[in-house]
Tab-separated table of C-alpha atoms in Angstrom:
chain	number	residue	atom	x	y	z
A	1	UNK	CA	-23.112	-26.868	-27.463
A	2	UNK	CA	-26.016	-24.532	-28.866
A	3	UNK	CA	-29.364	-25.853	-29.163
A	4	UNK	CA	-30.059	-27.121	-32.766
A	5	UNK	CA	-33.630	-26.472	-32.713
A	6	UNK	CA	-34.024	-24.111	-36.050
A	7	UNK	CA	-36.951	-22.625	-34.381
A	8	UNK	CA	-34.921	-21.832	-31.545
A	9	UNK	CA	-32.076	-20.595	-34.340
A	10	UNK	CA	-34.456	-18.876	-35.887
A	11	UNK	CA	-35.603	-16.450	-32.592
A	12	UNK	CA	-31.819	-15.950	-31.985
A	13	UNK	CA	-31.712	-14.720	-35.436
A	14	UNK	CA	-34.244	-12.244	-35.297
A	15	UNK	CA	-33.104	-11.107	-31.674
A	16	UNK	CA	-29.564	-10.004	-33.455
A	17	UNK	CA	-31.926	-8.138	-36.515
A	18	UNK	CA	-33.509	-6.323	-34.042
A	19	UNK	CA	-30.604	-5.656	-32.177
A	20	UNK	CA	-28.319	-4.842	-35.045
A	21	UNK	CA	-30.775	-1.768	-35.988
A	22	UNK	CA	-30.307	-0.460	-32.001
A	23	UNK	CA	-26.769	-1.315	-32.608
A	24	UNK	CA	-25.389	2.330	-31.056
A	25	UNK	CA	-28.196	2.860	-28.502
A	26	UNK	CA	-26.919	-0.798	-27.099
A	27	UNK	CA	-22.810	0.583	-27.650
A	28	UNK	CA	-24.105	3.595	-25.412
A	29	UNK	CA	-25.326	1.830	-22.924
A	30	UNK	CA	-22.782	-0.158	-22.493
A	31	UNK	CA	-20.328	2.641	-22.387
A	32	UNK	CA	-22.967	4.707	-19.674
A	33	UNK	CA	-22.572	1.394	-17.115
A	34	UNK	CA	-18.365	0.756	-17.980
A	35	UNK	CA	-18.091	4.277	-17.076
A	36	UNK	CA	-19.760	4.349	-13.951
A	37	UNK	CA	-18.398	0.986	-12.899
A	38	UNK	CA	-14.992	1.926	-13.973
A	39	UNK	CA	-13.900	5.091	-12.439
A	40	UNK	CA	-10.590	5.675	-14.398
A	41	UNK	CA	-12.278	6.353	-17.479
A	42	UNK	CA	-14.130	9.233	-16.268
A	43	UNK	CA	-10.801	11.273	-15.991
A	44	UNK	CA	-9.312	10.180	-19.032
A	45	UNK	CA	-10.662	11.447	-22.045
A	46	UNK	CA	-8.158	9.097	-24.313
A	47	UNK	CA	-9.626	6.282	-22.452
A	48	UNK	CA	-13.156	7.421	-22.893
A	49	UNK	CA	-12.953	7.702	-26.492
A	50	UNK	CA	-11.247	3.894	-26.893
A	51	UNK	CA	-13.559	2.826	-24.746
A	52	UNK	CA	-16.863	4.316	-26.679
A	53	UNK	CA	-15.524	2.735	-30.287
A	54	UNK	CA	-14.604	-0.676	-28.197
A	55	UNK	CA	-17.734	-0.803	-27.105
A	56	UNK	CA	-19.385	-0.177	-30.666
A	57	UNK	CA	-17.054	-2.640	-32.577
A	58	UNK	CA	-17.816	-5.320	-29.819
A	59	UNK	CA	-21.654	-4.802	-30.134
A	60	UNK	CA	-21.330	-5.275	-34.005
A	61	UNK	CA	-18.983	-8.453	-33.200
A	62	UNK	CA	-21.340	-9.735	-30.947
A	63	UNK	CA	-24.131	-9.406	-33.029
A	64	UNK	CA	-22.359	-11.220	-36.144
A	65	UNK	CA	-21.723	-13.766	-33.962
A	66	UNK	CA	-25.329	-14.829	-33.094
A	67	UNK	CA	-27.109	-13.539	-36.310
A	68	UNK	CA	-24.341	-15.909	-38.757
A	69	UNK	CA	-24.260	-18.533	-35.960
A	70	UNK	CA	-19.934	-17.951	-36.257
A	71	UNK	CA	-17.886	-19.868	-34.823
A	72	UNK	CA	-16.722	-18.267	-31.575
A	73	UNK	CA	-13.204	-20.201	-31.701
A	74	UNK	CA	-12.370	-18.784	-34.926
A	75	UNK	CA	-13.223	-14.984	-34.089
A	76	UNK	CA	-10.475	-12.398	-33.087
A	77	UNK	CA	-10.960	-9.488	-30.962
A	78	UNK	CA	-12.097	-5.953	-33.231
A	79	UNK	CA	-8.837	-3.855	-33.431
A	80	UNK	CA	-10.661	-0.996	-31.401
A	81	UNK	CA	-10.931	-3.147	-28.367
A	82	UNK	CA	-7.206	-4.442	-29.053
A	83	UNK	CA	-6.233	-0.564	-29.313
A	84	UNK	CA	-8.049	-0.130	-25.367
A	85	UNK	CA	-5.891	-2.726	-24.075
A	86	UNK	CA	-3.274	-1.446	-25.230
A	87	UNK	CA	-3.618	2.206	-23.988
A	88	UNK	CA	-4.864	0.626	-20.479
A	89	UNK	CA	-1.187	-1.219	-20.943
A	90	UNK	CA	0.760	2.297	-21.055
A	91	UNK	CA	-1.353	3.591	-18.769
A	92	UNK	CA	-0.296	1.515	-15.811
A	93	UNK	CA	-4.125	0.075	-15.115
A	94	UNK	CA	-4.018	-3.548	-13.642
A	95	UNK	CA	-5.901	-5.873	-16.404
A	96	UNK	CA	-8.635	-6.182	-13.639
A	97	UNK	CA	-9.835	-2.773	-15.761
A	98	UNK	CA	-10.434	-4.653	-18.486
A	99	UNK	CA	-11.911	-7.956	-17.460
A	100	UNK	CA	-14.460	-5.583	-15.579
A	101	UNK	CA	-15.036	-3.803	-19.401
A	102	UNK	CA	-15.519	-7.160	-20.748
A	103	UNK	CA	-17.809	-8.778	-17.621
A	104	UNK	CA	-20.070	-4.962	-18.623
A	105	UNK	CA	-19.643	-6.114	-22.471
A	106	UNK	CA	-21.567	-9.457	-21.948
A	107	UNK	CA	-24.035	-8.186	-18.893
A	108	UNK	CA	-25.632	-5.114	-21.025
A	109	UNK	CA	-25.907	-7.476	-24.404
A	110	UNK	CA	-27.662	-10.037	-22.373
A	111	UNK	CA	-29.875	-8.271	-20.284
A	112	UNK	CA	-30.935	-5.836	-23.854
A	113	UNK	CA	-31.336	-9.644	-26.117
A	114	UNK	CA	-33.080	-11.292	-23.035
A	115	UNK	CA	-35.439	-8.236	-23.020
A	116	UNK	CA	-36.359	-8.684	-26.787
A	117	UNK	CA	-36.785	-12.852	-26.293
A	118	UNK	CA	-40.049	-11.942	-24.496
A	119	UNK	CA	-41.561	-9.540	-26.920
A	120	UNK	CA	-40.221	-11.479	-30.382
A	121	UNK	CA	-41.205	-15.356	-29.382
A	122	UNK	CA	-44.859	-16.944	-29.076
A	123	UNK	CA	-43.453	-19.945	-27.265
A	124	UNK	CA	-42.632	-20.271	-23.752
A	125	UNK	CA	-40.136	-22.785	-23.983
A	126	UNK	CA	-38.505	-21.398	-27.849
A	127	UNK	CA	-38.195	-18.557	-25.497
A	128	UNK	CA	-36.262	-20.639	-22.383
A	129	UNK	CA	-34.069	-22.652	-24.701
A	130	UNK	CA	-33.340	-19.313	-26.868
A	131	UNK	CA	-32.034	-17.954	-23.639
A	132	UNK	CA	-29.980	-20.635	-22.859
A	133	UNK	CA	-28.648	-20.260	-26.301
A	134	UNK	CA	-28.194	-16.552	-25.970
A	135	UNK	CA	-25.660	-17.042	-22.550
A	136	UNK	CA	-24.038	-19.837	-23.995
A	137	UNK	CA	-22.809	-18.193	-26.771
A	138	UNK	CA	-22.233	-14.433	-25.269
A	139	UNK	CA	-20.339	-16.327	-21.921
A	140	UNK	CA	-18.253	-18.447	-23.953
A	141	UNK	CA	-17.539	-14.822	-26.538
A	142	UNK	CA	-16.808	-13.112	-23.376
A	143	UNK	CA	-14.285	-15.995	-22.242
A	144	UNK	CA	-12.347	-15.735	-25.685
A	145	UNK	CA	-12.699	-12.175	-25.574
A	146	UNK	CA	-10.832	-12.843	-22.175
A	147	UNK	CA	-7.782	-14.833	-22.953
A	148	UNK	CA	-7.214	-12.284	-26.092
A	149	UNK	CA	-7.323	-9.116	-24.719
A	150	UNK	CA	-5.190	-10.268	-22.032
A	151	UNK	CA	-2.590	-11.598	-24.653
A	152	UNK	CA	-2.645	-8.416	-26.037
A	153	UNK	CA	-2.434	-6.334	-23.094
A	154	UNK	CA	0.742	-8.437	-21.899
A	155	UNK	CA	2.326	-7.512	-24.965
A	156	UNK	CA	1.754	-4.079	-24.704
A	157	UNK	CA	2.373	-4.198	-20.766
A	158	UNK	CA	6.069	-5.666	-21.396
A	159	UNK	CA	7.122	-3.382	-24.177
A	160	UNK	CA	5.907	-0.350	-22.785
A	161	UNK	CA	7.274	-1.292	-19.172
A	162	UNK	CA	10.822	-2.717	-21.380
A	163	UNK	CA	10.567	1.164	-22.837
A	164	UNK	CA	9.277	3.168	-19.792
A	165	UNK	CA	12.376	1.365	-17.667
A	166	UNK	CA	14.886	2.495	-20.265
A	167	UNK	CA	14.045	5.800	-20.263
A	168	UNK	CA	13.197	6.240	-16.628
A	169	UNK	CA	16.568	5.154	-16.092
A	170	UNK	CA	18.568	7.298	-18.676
A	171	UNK	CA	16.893	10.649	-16.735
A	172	UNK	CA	17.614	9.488	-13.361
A	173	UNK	CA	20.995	9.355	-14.405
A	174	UNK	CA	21.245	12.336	-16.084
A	175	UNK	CA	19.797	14.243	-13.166
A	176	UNK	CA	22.290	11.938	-10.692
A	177	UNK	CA	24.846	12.846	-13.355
A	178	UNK	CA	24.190	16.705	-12.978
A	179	UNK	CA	23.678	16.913	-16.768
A	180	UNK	CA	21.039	20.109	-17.128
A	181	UNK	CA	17.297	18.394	-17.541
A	182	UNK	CA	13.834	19.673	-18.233
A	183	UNK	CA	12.024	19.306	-14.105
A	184	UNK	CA	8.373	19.430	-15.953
A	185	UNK	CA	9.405	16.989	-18.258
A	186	UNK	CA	10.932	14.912	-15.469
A	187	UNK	CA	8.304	15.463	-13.414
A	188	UNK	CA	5.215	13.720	-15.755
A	189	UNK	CA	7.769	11.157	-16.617
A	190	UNK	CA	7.732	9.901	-12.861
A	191	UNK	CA	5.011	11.144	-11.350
A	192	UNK	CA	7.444	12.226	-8.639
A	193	UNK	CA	7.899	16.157	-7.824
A	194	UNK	CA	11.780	17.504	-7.606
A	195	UNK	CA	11.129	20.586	-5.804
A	196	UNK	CA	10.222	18.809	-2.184
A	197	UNK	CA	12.201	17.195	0.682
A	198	UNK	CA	13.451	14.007	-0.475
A	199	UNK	CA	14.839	10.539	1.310
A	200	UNK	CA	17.030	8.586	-0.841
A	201	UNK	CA	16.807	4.818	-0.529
A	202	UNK	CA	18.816	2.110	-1.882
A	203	UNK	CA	17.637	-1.686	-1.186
A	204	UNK	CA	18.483	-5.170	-2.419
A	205	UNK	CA	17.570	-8.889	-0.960
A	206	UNK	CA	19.847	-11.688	-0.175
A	207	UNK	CA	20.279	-13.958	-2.803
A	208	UNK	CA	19.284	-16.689	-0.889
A	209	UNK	CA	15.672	-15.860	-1.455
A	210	UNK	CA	14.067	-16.397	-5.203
A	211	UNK	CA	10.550	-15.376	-5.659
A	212	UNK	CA	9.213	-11.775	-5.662
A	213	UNK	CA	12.461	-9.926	-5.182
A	214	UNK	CA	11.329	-6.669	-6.704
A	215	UNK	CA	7.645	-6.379	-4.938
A	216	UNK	CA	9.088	-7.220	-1.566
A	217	UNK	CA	11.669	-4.544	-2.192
A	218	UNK	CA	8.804	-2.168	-3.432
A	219	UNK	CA	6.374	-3.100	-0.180
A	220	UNK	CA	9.628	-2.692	2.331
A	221	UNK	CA	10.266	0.706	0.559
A	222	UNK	CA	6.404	1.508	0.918
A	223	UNK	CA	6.475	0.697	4.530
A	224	UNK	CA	9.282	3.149	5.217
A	225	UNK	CA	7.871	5.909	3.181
A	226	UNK	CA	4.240	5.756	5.364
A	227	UNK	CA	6.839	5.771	8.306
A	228	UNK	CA	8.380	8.728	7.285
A	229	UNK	CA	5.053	10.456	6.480
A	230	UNK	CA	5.883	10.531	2.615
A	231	UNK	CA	3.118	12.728	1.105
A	232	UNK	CA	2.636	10.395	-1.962
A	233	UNK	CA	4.039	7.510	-3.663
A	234	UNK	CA	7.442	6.692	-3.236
A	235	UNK	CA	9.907	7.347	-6.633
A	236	UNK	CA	11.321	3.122	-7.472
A	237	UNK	CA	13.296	2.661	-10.003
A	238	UNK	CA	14.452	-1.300	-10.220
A	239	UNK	CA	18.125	-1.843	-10.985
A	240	UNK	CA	17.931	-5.502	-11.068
A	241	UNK	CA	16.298	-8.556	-9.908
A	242	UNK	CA	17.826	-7.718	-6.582
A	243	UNK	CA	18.503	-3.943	-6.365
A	244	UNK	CA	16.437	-0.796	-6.323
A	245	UNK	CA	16.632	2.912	-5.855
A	246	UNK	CA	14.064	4.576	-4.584
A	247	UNK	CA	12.697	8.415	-3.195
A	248	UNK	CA	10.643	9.218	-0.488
A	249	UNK	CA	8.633	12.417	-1.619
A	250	UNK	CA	8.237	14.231	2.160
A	251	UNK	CA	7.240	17.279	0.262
A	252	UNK	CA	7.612	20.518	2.545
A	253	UNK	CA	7.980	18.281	6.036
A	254	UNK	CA	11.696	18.387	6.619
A	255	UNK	CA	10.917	17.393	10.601
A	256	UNK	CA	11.186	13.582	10.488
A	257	UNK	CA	13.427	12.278	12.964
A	258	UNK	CA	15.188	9.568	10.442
A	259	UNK	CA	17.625	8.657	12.781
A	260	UNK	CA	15.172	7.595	15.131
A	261	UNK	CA	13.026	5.998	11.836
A	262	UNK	CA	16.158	4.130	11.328
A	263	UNK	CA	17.049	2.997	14.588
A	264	UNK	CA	14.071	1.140	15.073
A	265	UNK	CA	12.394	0.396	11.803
A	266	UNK	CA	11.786	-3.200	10.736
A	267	UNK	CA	10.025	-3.352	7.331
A	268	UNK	CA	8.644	-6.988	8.002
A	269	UNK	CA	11.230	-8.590	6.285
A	270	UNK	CA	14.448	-9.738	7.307
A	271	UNK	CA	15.600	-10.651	3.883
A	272	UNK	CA	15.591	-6.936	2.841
A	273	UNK	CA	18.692	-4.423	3.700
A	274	UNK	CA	18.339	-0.637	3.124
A	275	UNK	CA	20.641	1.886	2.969
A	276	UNK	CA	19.268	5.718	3.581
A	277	UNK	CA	20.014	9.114	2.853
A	278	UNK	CA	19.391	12.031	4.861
A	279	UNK	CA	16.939	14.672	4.125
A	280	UNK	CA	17.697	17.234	1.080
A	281	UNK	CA	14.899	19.267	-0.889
A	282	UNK	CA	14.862	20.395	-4.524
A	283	UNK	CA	16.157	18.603	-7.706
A	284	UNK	CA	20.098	19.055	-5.618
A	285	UNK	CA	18.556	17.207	-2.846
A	286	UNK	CA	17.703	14.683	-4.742
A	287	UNK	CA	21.505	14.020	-5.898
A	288	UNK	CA	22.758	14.472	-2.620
A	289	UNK	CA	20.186	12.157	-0.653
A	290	UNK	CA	20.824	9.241	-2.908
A	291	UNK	CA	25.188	9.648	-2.974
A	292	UNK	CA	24.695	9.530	0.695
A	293	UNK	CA	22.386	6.407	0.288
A	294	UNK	CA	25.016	4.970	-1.724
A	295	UNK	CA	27.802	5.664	0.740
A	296	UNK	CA	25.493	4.479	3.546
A	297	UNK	CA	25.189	0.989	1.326
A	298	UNK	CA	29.142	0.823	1.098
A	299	UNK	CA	28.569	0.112	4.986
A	300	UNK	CA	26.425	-2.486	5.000
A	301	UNK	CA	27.798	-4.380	2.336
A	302	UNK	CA	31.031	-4.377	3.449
A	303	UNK	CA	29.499	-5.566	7.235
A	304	UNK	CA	29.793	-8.399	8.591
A	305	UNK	CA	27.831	-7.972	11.667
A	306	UNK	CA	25.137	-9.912	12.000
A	307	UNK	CA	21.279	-8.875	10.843
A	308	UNK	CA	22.387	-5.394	9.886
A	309	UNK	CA	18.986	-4.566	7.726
A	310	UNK	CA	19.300	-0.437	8.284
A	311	UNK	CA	22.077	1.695	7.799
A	312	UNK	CA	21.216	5.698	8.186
A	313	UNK	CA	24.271	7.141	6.158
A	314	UNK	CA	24.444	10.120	8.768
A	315	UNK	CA	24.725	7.378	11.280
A	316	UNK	CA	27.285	5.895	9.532
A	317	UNK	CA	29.511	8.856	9.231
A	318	UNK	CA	32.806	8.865	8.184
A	319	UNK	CA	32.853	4.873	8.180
A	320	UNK	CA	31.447	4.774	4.564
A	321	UNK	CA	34.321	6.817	3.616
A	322	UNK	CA	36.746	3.650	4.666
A	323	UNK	CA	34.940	0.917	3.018
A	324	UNK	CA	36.696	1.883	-0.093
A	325	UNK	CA	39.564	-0.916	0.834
A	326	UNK	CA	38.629	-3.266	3.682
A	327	UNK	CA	42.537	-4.238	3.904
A	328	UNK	CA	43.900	-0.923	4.869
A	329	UNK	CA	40.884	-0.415	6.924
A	330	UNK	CA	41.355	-3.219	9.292
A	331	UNK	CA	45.230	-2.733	9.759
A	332	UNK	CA	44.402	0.999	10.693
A	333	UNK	CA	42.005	-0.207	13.090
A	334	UNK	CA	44.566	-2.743	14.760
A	335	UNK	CA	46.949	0.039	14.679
A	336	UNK	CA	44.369	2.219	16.388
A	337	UNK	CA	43.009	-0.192	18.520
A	338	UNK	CA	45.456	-2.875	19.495
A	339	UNK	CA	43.981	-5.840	21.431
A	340	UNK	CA	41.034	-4.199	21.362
A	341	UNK	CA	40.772	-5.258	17.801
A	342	UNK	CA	40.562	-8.589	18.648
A	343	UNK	CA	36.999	-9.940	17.833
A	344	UNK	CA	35.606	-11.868	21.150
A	345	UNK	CA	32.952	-10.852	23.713
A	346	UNK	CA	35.723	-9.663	26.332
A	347	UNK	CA	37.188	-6.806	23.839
A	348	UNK	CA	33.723	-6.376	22.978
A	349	UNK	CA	32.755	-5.224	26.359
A	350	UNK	CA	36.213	-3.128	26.224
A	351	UNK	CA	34.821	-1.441	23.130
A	352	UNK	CA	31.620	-0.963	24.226
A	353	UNK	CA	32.508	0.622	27.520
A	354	UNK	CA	35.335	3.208	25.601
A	355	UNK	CA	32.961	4.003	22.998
A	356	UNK	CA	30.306	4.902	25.377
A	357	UNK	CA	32.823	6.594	27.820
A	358	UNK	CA	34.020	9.010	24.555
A	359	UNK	CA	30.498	9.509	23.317
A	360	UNK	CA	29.496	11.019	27.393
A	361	UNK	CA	32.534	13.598	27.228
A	362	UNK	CA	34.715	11.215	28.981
A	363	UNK	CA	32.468	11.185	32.218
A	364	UNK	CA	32.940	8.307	34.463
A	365	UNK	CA	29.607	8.433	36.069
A	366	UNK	CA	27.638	9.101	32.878
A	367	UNK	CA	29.225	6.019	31.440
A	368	UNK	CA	28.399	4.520	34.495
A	369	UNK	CA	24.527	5.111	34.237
A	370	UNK	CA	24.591	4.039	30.493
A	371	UNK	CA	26.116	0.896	30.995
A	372	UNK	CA	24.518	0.302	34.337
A	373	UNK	CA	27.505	-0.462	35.810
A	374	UNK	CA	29.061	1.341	39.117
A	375	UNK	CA	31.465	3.809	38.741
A	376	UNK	CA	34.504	2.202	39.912
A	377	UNK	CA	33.892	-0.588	38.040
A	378	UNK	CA	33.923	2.071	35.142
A	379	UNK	CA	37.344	3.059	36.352
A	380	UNK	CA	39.094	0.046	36.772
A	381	UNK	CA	37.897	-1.331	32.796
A	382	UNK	CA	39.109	1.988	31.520
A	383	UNK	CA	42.206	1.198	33.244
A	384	UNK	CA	42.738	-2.069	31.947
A	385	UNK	CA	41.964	-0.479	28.492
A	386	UNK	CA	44.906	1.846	28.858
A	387	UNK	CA	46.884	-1.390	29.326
A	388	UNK	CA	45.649	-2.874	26.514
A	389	UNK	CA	46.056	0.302	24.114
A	390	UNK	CA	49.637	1.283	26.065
A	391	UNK	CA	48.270	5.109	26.276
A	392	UNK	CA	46.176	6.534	27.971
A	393	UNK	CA	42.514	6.796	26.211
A	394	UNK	CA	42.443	10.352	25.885
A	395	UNK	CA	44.803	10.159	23.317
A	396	UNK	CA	44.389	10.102	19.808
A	397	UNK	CA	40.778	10.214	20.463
A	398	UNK	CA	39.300	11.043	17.189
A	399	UNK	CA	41.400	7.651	15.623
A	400	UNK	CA	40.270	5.983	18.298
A	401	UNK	CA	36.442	6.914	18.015
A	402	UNK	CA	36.761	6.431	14.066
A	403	UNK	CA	37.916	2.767	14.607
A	404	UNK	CA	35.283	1.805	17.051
A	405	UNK	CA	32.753	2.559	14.475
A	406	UNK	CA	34.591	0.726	12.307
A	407	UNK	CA	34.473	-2.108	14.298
A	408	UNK	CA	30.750	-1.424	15.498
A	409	UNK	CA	29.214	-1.167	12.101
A	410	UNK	CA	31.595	-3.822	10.168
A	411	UNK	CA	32.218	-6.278	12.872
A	412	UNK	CA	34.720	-9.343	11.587
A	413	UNK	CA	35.746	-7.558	8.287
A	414	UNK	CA	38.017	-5.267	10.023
A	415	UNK	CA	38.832	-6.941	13.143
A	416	UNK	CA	41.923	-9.531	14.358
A	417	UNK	CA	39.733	-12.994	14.557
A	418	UNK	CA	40.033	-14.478	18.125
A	419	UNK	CA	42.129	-16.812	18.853
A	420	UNK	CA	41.158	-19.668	21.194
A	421	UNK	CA	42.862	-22.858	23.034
A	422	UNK	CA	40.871	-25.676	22.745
């Protein structure tokens, strides 16, 4: 409540007179201190300008407001200020921007009014109780201000983001489409340069988990960019609650090691699968890096082994080219594979031993040092393997290696399920 002392009323009153006739040199101040306080309207000469008539329609609302006594409840924001928020909307800024612009707003017309209490009243305590009065009403117009400006930014913030999505999205298909597109005007659209080394990334999140789906897929995108040494801000592009696309921008580095990145990254959260691309530069790159994402998420989709959070597609090989139908997948493989199909830790160890003896060039002692196992040991499972298969293992080799990573990278979805007495 203000103080209804009409003496005190009455210095409040001729504060605002005073003020109202250094109405611009107050508006410039305020702008002087918003600018240095608020470093992204230095380089932005748009903001600048809706920043310097803000400021000079809030002064003039402001002073109103204690000359007229107005209701503070009643009082909207001035359009200008409305028109800020808005831009600051479209331009991305976090609203912190403007509740800093508004914190400036009420510090510089308090300190200036406070300033003139001293030189305009006779009366020590007219002049406490005036000041009281003074940061009553200019806190409580700044907390109104507040809530409004933030109303109006949300609007603006969901239509422009509802707008910016839906065209995002209509030139990220085009270009993934190969329909011809302008790069500059693609470029300033994303903030994303074609003509670099790119990563493509696809990610989603279980559904069991329902808060934050999009930021966590954002952050564990973010992670894996720094880990790949991206030279700027990853390219995301939401496809639903649960999915998103993204680039990594490596710029002229095309050196990363990604299957090494992908072998052992863990993004710091388990509820988050990626699928990645290999390296590819320019705007064909770009295509290519994210169809190979897309393959590489046919794997691990389709997978059924357990805590499968990475798949590299290169990694992957031809396996993504069988997920197409699961079905005839899994009979090839227990054509291919026989008992070994069967899934249960013994033909596990089967597998594991014939994939690693195939991978070493079909040497018994490397296979022996990899598994560290000795090499007649190594012998006698690869000869109980030939059993098993009814051939010896040399034959049809590439089948044979093809349905192993079948069975490595989609565990129970392609293999015979085990069959136990109780």
């Amino acid at each position: 409540m203000h103080d209804p002392d009409p003496s005190v009323r009455a210095l409040v009153m001729r504060v605002a007179a005073v003020a109202g006739k250094h109405a611009d040199e107050i508006a410039s101040l305020l702008v002087d201190e918003a600018v240095n306080e608020v470093e992204e309207i230095k380089v932005d000469q748009r903001l600048l300008e809706l920043a310097t008539a803000g400021a000079q329609a809030a002064v003039v609302t402001n002073l109103q407001m204690l000359e007229h006594d107005l209701d503070v409840s009643s009082m909207e924001v001035p359009g200008a200020v409305v028109e800020y928020a808005r831009v600051v909307a479209q331009r991305g800024f976090p609203f912190d921007l403007l509740e800093r612009g508004t914190r400036v707003t009420r510090n510089v017309m308090l300190r200036w009014c406070l300033e003139r209490l001293g030189e305009l009243g006779d009366d020590p305590v007219v002049v406490a109780r005036s000041a009281v009065d003074l940061m009553t009403r200019l806190t409580t117009w700044t907390d109104d201000l507040y809530r409004q400006v933030l109303h109006h930014y949300e609007i603006a913030r969901e239509t422009w983001l509802r707008e910016r999505t839906a065209a995002r999205t209509a030139l990220i298909e085009a270009i993934l489409a190969g329909r011809s597109v302008d790069v500059g005007d693609v470029e300033r659209a994303f903030s994303y340069r074609l003509n670099q080394w790119h990563v493509g990334v696809i990610a989603w999140i279980d559904r069991s988990t329902s808060e934050d789906r999009l930021a966590r897929l954002e952050s564990a995108v973010s992670v894996l960019a720094k880990r790949c040494g991206a030279q700027s801000r990853p390219l995301f592009e939401p496809r639903d609650e649960r999915t998103a696309w993204a680039w990594l921008p490596l710029g002229a580095d095309a050196g990363v090691d990604l299957f090494e990145i992908a072998s052992t990254f863990d993004g710091g959260d388990d509820s988050v699968t990626m699928a990645i691309g290999a390296m590819h530069e320019g705007v064909e790159g770009f295509v290519r890096t994210h169809r190979q994402a897309t393959r590489a998420a046919m794997v691990a989709r389709a997978s059924q082994v357990p805590k499968l959070r990475v798949v590299f597609s290169e990694s992957a090989g031809s396996v993504a080219l069988m997920c197409s139908d699961l079905g005839l997948a899994s009979e090839w493989v227990r054509d291919v594979l026989g008992p070994l199909a069967v899934d249960d830790p013994p033909m596990a160890q089967y597998r594991e031993t014939l994939r690693t003896f195939l991978a070493s060039g079909g040497s018994y002692a490397t296979t022996a040092v990899i598994l560290t196992m000795h090499k007649n040991s190594v012998m006698y499972r690869l000869r109980k393997i030939e059993q098993l298969l009814g051939r010896s293992v040399r034959e049809r080799r590439l089948d044979v290696e093809n349905a192993l990573a079948l069975c490595e990278w989609l565990g129970s979805a392609v293999m015979e399920p085990s069959v136990r007495s109780d």
